[in-house]
Coordinates of C-alpha atoms and ligand atoms in Angstrom, one line a residue:
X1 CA 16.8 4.6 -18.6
X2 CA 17.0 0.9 -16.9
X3 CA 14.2 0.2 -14.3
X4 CA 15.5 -2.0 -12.0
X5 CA 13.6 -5.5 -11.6
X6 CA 13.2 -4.2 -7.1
X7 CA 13.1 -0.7 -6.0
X8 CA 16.7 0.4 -4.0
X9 CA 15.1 0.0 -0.7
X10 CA 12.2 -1.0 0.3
X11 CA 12.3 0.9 4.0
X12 CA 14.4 2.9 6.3
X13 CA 14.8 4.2 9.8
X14 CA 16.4 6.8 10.5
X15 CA 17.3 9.8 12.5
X16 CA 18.1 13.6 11.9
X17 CA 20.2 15.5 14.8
X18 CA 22.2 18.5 14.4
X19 CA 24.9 16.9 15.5
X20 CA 26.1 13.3 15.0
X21 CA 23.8 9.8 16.3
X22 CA 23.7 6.2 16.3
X23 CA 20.4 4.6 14.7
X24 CA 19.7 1.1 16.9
X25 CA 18.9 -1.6 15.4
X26 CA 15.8 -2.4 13.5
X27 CA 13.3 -4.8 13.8
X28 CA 11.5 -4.5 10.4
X29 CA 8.3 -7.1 9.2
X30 CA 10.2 -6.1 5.8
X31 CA 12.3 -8.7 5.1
X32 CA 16.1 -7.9 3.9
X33 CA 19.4 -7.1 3.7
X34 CA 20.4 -4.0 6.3
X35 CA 22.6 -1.3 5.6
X36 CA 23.5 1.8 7.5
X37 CA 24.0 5.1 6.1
X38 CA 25.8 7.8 8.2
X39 CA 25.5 11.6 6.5
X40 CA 27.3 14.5 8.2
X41 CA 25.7 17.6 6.5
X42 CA 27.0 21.0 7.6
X43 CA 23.4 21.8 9.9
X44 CA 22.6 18.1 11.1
X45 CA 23.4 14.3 10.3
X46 CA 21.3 11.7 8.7
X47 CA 21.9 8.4 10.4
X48 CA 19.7 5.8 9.1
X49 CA 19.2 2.0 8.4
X50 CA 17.7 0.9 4.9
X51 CA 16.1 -2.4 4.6
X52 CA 16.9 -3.9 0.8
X53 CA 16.4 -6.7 -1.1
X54 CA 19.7 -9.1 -0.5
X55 CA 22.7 -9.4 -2.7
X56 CA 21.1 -5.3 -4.2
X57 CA 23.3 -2.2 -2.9
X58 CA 20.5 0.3 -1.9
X59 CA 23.0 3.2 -3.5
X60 CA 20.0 4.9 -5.7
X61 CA 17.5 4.8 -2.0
X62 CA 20.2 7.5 -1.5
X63 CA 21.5 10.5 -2.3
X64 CA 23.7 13.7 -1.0
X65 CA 25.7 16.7 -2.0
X66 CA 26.8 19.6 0.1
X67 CA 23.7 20.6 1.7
X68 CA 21.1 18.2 1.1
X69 CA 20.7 14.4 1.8
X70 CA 17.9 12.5 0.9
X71 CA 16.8 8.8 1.6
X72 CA 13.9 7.2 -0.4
X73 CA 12.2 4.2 -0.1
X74 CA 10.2 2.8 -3.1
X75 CA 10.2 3.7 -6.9
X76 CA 9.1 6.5 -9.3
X77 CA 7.0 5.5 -12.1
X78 CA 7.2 8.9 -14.0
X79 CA 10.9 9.2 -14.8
X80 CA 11.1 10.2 -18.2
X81 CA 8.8 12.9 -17.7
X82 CA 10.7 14.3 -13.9
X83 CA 14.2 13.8 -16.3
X84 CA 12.4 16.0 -19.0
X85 CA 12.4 18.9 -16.6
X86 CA 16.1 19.1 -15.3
X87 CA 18.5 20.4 -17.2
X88 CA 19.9 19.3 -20.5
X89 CA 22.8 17.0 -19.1
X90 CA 21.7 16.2 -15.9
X91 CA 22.1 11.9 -15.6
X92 CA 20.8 11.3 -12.3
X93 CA 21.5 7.7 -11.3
X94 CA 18.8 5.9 -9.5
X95 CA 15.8 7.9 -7.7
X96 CA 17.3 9.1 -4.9
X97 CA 19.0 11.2 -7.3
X98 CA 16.6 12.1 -9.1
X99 CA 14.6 13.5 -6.5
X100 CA 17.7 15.5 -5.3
X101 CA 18.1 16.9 -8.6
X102 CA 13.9 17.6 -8.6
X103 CA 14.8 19.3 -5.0
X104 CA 17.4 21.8 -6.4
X105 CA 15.2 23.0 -8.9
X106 CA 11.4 23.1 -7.0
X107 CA 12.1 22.8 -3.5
X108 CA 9.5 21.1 -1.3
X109 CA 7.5 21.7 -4.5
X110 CA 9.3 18.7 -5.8
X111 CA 6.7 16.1 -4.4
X112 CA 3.4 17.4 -6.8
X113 CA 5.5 16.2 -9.7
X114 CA 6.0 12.6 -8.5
X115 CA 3.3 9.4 -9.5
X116 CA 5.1 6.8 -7.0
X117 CA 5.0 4.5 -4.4
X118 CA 7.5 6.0 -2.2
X119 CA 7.8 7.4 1.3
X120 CA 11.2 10.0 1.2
X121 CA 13.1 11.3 4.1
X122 CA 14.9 14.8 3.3
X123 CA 17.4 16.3 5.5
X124 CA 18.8 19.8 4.4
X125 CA 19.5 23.3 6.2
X126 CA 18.1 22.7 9.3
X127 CA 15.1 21.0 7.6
X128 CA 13.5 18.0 8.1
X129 CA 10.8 16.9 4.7
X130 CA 9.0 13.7 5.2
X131 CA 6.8 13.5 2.2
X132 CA 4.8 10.2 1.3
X133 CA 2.9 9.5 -2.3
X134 CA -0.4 10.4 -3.3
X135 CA -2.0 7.9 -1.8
X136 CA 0.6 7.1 1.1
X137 CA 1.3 3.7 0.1
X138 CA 4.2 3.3 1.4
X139 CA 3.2 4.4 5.2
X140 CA 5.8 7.0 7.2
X141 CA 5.6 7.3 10.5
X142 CA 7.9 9.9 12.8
X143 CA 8.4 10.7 15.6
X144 CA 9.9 14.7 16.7
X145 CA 11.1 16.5 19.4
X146 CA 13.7 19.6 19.6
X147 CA 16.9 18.7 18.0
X148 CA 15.7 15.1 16.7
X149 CA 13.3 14.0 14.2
X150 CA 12.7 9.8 13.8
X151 CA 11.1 8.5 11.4
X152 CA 10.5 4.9 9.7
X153 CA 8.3 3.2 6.9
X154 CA 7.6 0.8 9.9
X155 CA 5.9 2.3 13.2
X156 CA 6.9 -0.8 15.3
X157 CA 10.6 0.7 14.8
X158 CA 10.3 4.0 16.6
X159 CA 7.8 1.9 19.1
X160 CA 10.7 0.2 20.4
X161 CA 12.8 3.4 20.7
X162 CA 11.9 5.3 23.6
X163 CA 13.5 8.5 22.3
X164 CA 12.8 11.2 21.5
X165 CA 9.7 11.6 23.5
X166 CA 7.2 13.2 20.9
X167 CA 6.2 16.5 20.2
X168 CA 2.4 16.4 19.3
X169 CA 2.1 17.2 15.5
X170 CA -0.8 18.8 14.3
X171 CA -2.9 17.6 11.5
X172 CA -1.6 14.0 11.4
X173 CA -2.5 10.6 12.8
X174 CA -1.4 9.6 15.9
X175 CA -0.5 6.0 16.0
X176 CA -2.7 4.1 18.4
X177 CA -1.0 3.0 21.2
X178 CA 2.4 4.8 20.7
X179 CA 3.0 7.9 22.6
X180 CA 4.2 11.1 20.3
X181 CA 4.5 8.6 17.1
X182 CA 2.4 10.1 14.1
X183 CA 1.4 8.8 10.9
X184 CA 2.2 11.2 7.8
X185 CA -0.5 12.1 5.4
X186 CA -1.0 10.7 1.9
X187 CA 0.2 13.0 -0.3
X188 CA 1.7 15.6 1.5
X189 CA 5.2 16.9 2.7
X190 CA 5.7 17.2 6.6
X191 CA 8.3 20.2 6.8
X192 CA 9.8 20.0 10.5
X193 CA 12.3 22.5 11.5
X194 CA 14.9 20.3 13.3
X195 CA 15.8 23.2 16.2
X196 CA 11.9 24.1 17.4
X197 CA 10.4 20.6 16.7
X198 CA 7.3 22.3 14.8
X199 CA 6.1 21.3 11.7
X200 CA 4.2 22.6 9.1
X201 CA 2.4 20.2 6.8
X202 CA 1.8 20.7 2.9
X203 CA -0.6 18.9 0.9
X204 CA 0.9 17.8 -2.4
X205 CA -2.4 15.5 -4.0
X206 CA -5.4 15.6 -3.0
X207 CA -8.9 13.9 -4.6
X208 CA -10.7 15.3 -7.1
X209 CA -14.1 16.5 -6.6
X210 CA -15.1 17.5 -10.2
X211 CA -16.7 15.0 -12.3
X212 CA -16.2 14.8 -16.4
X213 CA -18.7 13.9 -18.7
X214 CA -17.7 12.2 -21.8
X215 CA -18.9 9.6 -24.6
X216 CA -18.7 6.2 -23.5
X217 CA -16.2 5.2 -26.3
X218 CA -13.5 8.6 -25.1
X219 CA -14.0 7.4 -21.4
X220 CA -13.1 3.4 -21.8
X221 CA -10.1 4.5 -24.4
X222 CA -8.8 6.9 -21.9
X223 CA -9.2 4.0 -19.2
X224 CA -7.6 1.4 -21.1
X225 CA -5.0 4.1 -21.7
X226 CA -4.0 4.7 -18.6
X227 CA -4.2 1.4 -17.2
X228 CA -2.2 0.3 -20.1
X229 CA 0.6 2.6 -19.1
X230 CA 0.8 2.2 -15.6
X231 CA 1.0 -1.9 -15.5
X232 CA 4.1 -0.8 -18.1
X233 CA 5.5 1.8 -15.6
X234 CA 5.7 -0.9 -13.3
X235 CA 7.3 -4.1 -15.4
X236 CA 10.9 -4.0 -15.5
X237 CA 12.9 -4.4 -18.6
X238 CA 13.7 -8.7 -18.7
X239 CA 11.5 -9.3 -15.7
X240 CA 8.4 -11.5 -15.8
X241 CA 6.0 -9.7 -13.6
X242 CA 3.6 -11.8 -11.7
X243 CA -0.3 -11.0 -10.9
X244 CA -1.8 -11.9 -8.3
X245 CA -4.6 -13.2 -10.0
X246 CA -8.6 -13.9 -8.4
X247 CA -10.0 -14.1 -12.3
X248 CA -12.3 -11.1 -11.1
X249 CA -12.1 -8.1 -13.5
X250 CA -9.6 -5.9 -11.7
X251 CA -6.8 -8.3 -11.8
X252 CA -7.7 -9.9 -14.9
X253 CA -7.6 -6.6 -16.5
X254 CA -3.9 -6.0 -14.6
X255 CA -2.9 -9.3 -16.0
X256 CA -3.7 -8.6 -19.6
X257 CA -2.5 -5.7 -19.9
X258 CA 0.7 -7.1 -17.5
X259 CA 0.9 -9.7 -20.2
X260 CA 1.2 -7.4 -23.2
X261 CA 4.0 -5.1 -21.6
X262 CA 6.1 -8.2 -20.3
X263 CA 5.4 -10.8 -23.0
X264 CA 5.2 -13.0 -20.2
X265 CA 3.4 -13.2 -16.7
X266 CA 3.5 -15.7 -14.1
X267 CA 0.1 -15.8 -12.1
X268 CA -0.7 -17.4 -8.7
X269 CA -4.2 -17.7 -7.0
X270 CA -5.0 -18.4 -3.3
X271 CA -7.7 -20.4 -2.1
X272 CA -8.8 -22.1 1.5
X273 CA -10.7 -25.1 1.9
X274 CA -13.8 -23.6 2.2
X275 CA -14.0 -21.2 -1.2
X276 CA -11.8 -20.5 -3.6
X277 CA -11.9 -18.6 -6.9
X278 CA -9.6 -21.0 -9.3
X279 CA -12.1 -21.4 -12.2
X280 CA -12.5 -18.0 -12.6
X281 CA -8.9 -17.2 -12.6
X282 CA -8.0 -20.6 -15.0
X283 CA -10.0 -19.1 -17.5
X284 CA -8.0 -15.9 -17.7
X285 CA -5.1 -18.0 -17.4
X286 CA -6.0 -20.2 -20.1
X287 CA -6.9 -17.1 -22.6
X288 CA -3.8 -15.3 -21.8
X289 CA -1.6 -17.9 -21.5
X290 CA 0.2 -17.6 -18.5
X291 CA 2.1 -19.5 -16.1
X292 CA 0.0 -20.3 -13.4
X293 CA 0.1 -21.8 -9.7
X294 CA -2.9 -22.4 -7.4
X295 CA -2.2 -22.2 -3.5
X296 CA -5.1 -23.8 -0.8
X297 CA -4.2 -22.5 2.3
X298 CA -7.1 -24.2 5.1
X299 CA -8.6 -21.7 6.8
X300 CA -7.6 -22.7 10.2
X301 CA -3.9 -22.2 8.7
X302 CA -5.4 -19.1 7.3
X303 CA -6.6 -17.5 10.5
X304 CA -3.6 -18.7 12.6
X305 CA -1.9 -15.8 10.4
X306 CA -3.9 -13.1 11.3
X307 CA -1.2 -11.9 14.0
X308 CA 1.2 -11.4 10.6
X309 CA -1.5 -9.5 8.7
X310 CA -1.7 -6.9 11.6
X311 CA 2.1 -6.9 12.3
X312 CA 2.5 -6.4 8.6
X313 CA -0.1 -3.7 7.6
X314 CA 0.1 -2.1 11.1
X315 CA -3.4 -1.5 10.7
X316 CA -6.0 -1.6 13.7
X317 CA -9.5 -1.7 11.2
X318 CA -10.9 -5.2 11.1
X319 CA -12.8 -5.0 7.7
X320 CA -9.1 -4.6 6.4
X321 CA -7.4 -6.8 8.1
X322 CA -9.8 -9.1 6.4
X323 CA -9.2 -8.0 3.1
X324 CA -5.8 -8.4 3.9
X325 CA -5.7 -11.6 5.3
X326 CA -5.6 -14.0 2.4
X327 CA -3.1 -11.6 0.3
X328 CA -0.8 -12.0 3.7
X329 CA -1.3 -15.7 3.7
X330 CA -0.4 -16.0 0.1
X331 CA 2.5 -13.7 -0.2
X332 CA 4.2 -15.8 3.1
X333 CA 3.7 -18.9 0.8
X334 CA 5.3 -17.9 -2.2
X335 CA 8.9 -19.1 -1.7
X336 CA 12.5 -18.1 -4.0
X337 CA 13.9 -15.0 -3.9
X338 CA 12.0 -11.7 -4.7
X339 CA 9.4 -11.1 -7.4
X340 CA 7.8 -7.9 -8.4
X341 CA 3.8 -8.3 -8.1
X342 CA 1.3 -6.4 -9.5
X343 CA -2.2 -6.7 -8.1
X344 CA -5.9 -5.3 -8.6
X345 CA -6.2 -3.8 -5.5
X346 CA -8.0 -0.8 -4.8
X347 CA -9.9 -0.3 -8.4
X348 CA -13.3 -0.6 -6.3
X349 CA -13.0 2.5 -4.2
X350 CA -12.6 5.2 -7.3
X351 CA -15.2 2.9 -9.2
X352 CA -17.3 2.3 -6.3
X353 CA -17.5 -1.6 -7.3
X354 CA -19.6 -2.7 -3.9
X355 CA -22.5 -0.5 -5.2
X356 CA -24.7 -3.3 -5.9
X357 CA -28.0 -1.1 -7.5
X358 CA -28.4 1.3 -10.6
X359 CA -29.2 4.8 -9.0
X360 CA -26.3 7.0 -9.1
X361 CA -26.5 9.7 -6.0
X362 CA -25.5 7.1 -3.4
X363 CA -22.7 5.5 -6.1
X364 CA -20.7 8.9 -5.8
X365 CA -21.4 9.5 -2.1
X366 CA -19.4 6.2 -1.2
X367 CA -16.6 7.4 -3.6
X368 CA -16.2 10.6 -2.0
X369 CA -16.2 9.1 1.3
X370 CA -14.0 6.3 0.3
X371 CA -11.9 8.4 -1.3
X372 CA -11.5 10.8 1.9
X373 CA -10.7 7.9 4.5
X374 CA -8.9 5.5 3.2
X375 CA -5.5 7.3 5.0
X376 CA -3.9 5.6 7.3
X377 CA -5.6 2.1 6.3
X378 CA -2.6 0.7 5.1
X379 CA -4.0 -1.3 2.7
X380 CA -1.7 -0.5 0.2
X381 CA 1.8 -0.8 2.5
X382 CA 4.4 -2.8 0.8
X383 CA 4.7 -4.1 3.6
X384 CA 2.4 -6.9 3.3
X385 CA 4.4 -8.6 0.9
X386 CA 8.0 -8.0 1.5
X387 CA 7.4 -9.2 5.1
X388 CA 8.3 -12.6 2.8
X389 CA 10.9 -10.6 0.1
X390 CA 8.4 -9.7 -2.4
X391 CA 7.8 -6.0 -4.0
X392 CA 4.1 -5.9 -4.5
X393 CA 2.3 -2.6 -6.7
X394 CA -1.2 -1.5 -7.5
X395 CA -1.6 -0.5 -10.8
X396 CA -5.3 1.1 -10.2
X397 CA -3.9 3.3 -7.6
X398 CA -1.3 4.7 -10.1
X399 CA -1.8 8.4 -9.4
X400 CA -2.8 9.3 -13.2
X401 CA -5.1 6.0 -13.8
X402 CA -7.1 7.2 -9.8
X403 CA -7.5 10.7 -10.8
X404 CA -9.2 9.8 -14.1
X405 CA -11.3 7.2 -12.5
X406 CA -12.4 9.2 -9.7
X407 CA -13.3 12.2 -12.2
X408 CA -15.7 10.1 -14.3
X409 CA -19.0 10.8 -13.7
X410 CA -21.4 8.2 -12.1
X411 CA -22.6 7.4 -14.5
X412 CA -19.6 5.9 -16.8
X413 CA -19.2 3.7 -13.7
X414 CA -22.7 2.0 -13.0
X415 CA -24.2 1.4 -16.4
X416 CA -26.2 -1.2 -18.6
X417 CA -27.1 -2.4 -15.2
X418 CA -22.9 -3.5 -14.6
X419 CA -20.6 -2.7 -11.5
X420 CA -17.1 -0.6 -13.1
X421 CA -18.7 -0.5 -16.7
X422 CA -16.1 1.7 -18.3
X423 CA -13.4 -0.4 -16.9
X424 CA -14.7 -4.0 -18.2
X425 CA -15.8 -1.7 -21.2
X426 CA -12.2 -0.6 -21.8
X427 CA -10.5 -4.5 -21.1
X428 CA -13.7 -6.1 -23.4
X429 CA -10.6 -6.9 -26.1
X430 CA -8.5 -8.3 -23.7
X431 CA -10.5 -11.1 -21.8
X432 CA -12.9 -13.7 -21.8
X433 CA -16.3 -12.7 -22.4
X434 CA -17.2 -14.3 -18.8
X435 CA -14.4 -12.6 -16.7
X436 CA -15.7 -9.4 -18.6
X437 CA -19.5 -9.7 -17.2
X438 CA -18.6 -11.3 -14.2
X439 CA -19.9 -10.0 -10.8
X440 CA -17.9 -8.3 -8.0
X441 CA -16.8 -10.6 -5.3
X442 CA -14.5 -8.9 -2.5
X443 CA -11.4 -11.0 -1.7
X444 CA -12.6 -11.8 1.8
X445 CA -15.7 -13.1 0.5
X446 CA -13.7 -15.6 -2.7
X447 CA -11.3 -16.9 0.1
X448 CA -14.4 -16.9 3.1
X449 CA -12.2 -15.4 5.2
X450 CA -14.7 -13.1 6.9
X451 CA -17.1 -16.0 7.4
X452 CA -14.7 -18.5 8.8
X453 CA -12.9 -15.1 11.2
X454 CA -16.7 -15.3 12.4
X455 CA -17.1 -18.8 13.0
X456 CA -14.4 -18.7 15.1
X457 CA -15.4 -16.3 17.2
X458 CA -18.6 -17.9 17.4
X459 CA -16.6 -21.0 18.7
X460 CA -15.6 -19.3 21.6
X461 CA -18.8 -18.3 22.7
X462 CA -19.8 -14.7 21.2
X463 CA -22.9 -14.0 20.0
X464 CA -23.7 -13.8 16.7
X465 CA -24.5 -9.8 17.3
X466 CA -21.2 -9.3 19.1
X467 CA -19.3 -10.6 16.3
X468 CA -18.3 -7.2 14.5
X469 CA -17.3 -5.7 17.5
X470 CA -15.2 -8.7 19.0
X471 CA -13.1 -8.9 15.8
X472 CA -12.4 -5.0 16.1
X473 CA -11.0 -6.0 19.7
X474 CA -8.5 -9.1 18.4
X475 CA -7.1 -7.4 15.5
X476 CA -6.6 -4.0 18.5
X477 CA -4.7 -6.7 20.5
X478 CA -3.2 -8.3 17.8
X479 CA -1.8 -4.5 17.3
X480 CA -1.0 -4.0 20.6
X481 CA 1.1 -7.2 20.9
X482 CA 3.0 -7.1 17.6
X483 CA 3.2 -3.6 16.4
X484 CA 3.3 -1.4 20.1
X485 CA 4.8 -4.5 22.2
X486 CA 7.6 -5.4 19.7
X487 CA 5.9 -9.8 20.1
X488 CA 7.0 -11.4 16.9
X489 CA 3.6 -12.9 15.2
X490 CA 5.4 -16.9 15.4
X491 CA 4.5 -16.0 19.3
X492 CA 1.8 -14.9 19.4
X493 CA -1.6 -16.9 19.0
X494 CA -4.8 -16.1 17.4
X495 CA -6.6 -18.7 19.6
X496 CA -5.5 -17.3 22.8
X497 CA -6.2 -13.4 21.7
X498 CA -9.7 -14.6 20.8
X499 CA -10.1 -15.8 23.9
X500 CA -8.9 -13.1 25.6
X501 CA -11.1 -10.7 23.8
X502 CA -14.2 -12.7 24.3
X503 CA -13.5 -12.7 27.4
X504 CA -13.2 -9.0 27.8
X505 CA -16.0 -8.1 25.7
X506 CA -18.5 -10.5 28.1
X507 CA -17.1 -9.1 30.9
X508 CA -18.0 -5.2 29.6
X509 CA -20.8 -6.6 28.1
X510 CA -21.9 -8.2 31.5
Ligands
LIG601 P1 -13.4 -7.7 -8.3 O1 -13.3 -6.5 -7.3 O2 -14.3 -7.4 -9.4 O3 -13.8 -9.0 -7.5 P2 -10.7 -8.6 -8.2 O4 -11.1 -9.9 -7.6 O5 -9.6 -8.6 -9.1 O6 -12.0 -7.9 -8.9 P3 -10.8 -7.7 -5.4 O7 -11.8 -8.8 -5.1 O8 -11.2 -6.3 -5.0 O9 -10.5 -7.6 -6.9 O10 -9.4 -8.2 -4.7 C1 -8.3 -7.2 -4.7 C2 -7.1 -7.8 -5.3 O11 -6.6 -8.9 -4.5 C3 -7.3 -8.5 -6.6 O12 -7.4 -7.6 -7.7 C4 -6.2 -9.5 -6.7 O13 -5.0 -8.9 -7.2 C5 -6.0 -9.9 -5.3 N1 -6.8 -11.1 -5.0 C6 -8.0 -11.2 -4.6 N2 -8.4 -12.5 -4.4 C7 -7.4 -13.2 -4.8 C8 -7.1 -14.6 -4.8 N3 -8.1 -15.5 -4.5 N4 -6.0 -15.1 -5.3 C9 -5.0 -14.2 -5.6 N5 -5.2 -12.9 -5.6 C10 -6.3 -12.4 -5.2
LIG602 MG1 8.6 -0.5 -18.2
LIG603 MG1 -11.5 -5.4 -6.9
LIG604 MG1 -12.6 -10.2 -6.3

């Protein structure tokens, strides 16, 4: 098996109709290559538009035989064990085909077997399945009525279609802003019958609950383990990944063990004017060995983005856009044609890494509450970095390295007075003793992006009290304009919607 160096496709539109359709044309924040794929099945037609990475024929994002067509965008990082359970002599080529193949043989079912960053678009009978990973990293969003079901990796797609109108759909997420267009769920398959327009949605991951207890030296192996195996799943055969690297432990660990399966990474860090993290990250960079590039991006440049962070994340919470932010910024500045990236994003929600004290009751309280809103964020949407070509993955979000770090008990993860023991526990080997022991520091915070988002608002005139709720109303309009009103972010200015919101929020507050 060959793992290509970019998934097939890295998003769609597309359309299902019983009889035959034209998709219009897309405008994605993905950047790529377009190509249109026109299915005639005998119950209904799959028209569609897959966005790619140039100069790669998206043929394994699809896939089709008599019945059954099936359009994927993303990757699988558990092939050898989903080929393991088809047939002796079944070669599916690419994961398209795979899936099909996974289809015939456990229907809907299909999706529980999956660890991937994918959202999949199935059309068969007169079926509709929209299913979306474990974590729904790759967002879906759709859009049904009688006799059509839309649907897109990119909501600003179906905003600009008017048709169909919507049918509500219970148990998922409307889109703010955009009448009858609904977010799937994480880990579940949406099963729409194409005639009625209903839908019935099935859960195929959900968190764990349980906790394990085990010795310290079982939990970091089985930690190290995993993590080992999911920065391999996602390093292609003759490619040299790169990390995206802040020299705190969670990418540091993804480095080293990036390192190991690649036997060579390229690393880049960001920093502004203000703060920056590049010590920390040289010295992983110096005991690993890497290729490394530093990028200061001023904050002023920095904030004039934050119309591109919201276009590309389609997210409306502020406390992620800012998390976002400075990952947007530096993706847009890496030029060439398109890497894969592997990031430590996310490791702090199953570990609970912003629990700064020792007792433990409140530790797993934020897990379980992070751990049962994080839907819908879009922190993890691919988006954010192939809005400049890139593929971007999360190795801590892999679904067999999340279930095992949310199951440990609290007390593997705050311990010896440390933030995420059994993870610097488990990478101990691998890095400097001082990345190793180094304290949390949230990428907003290393890059000051939440301080300087404040001072500007503080520029215009809000009061320092107002602040939290001022920012919730830019990054709303930011939404509004780029994602619901189809404005590309080059137009639209983050001066003028802090002004305007300023504005608003004195008058409401007057
Ligand atoms: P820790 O959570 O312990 O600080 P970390 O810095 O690796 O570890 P976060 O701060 O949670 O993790 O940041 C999330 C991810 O975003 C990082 O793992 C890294 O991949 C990326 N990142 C954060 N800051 C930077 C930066 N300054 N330059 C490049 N990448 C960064
Ligand atoms: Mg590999
Ligand atoms: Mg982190
Ligand atoms: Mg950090």
């Amino acid at each position: 098996m060959t793992e290509p160096a970019l998934p097939a496709a890295f998003g769609f539109l597309a359309s299902a109709r019983p009889g035959g359709g034209r998709v219009p044309d897309a405008v994605f924040a993905t950047r790529g290559s377009h190509t249109r794929v026109d299915t005639a099945l005998p119950d209904q037609s799959l028209i569609a538009t897959l966005v790619h990475a140039p100069g790669i024929a998206p043929d394994a994002a699809q896939a089709r035989d008599t019945d059954t067509a099936v359009l994927l965008a993303g990757e699988f990082y558990n092939r050898a064990a989903l080929h393991s359970v088809l047939p002796p002599g079944s070669e599916p080529d690419g994961d398209a085909q795979l899936l099909l193949q996974l289809l015939h043989r456990y229907g809907l079912h299909a999706f529980r077997l999956i660890n991937g960053r994918f959202a999949a678009m199935v059309s068969t009978g007169r079926r509709v399945l929209l299913a979306t990973d474990h974590a729904g990293s790759v967002p879906l969003y759709t859009r049904v009525a009688p006799g059509e079901v839309s649907a897109s990796t990119e909501a600003k797609t179906l905003a600009a279609q008017r048709d169909p109108r919507g049918f509500p759909l219970a148990d998922a997420r409307r889109v703010p802003g955009l009448t009858g267009v609904y977010q799937a769920p994480a880990g579940s398959v949406t099963e729409i019958d194409l005639d009625s327009g209903t839908a019935t949605i099935h859960r195929t991951w959900t968190p764990q609950l349980g906790r394990r207890i085990m010795p310290e030296d079982e939990a970091t192996a089985a930690v190290r383990a995993a993590l080992d195996q999911a920065v391999a799943a996602r390093v292609a055969p003759g490619d040299t990944p790169l990390v995206v690297l802040s020299g705190g432990i969670d990418s540091s660990g993804v480095a080293a063990c990036a390192h190991r399966a690649a036997g060579s990474l390229d690393t880049v860090s960001m920093g502004t004017d203000t703060s920056d993290e590049f010590a920390q990250a040289r010295a992983v960079v110096d005991h690993l060995g890497t290729r490394h590039r530093e990028i200061t991006i001023p904050s002023a440049d920095l904030l004039a983005q934050l119309p591109y962070a919201v276009w590309a994340s389609e997210s409306v919470d502020p406390d992620i856009i800012e998390y976002l932010l400075p990952l947007v910024a530096l993706y847009r500045a890496l030029d060439g044609s398109g890497r894969r990236i592997l990031t430590g994003y996310g490791a702090d929600i199953p570990l609970a890494g912003m629990h700064r004290e020792d007792r433990l009751p409140n530790l797993d309280t934020a897990v379980v509450y992070d751990m049962a809103t994080f839907d819908g964020l879009n922190e993890m949407s691919p988006v954010l970095s192939a809005l400049s070509g890139h593929w971007s993955t999360h190795p801590y979000w892999d679904r067999d390295v999340l279930d095992l770090l949310v199951s440990l008990e609290a007390g593997l993860k705050r311990r010896h007075g440390r933030d995420k023991w059994v993870l610097r526990a488990a990478l101990a080997d691998a890095l400097p003793e001082e990345t190793i022991t180094r304290p949390k520091l949230g990428v907003h915070e290393g890059s000051g992006t939440t301080s300087s988002f404040s001072r500007l608002l503080i520029e215009h005139g809000v009061a320092e009290p107002a602040v939290k709720e001022v920012k919730r109303l830019v990054v709303r309009e930011l939404f509004d304009l780029t994602v619901g009103g189809g404005r590309h972010p080059s137009e639209v200015s983050t001066a003028e919607v802090v002004r305007s919101a300023a504005e608003r929020f004195a008058r409401g507050a007057a």
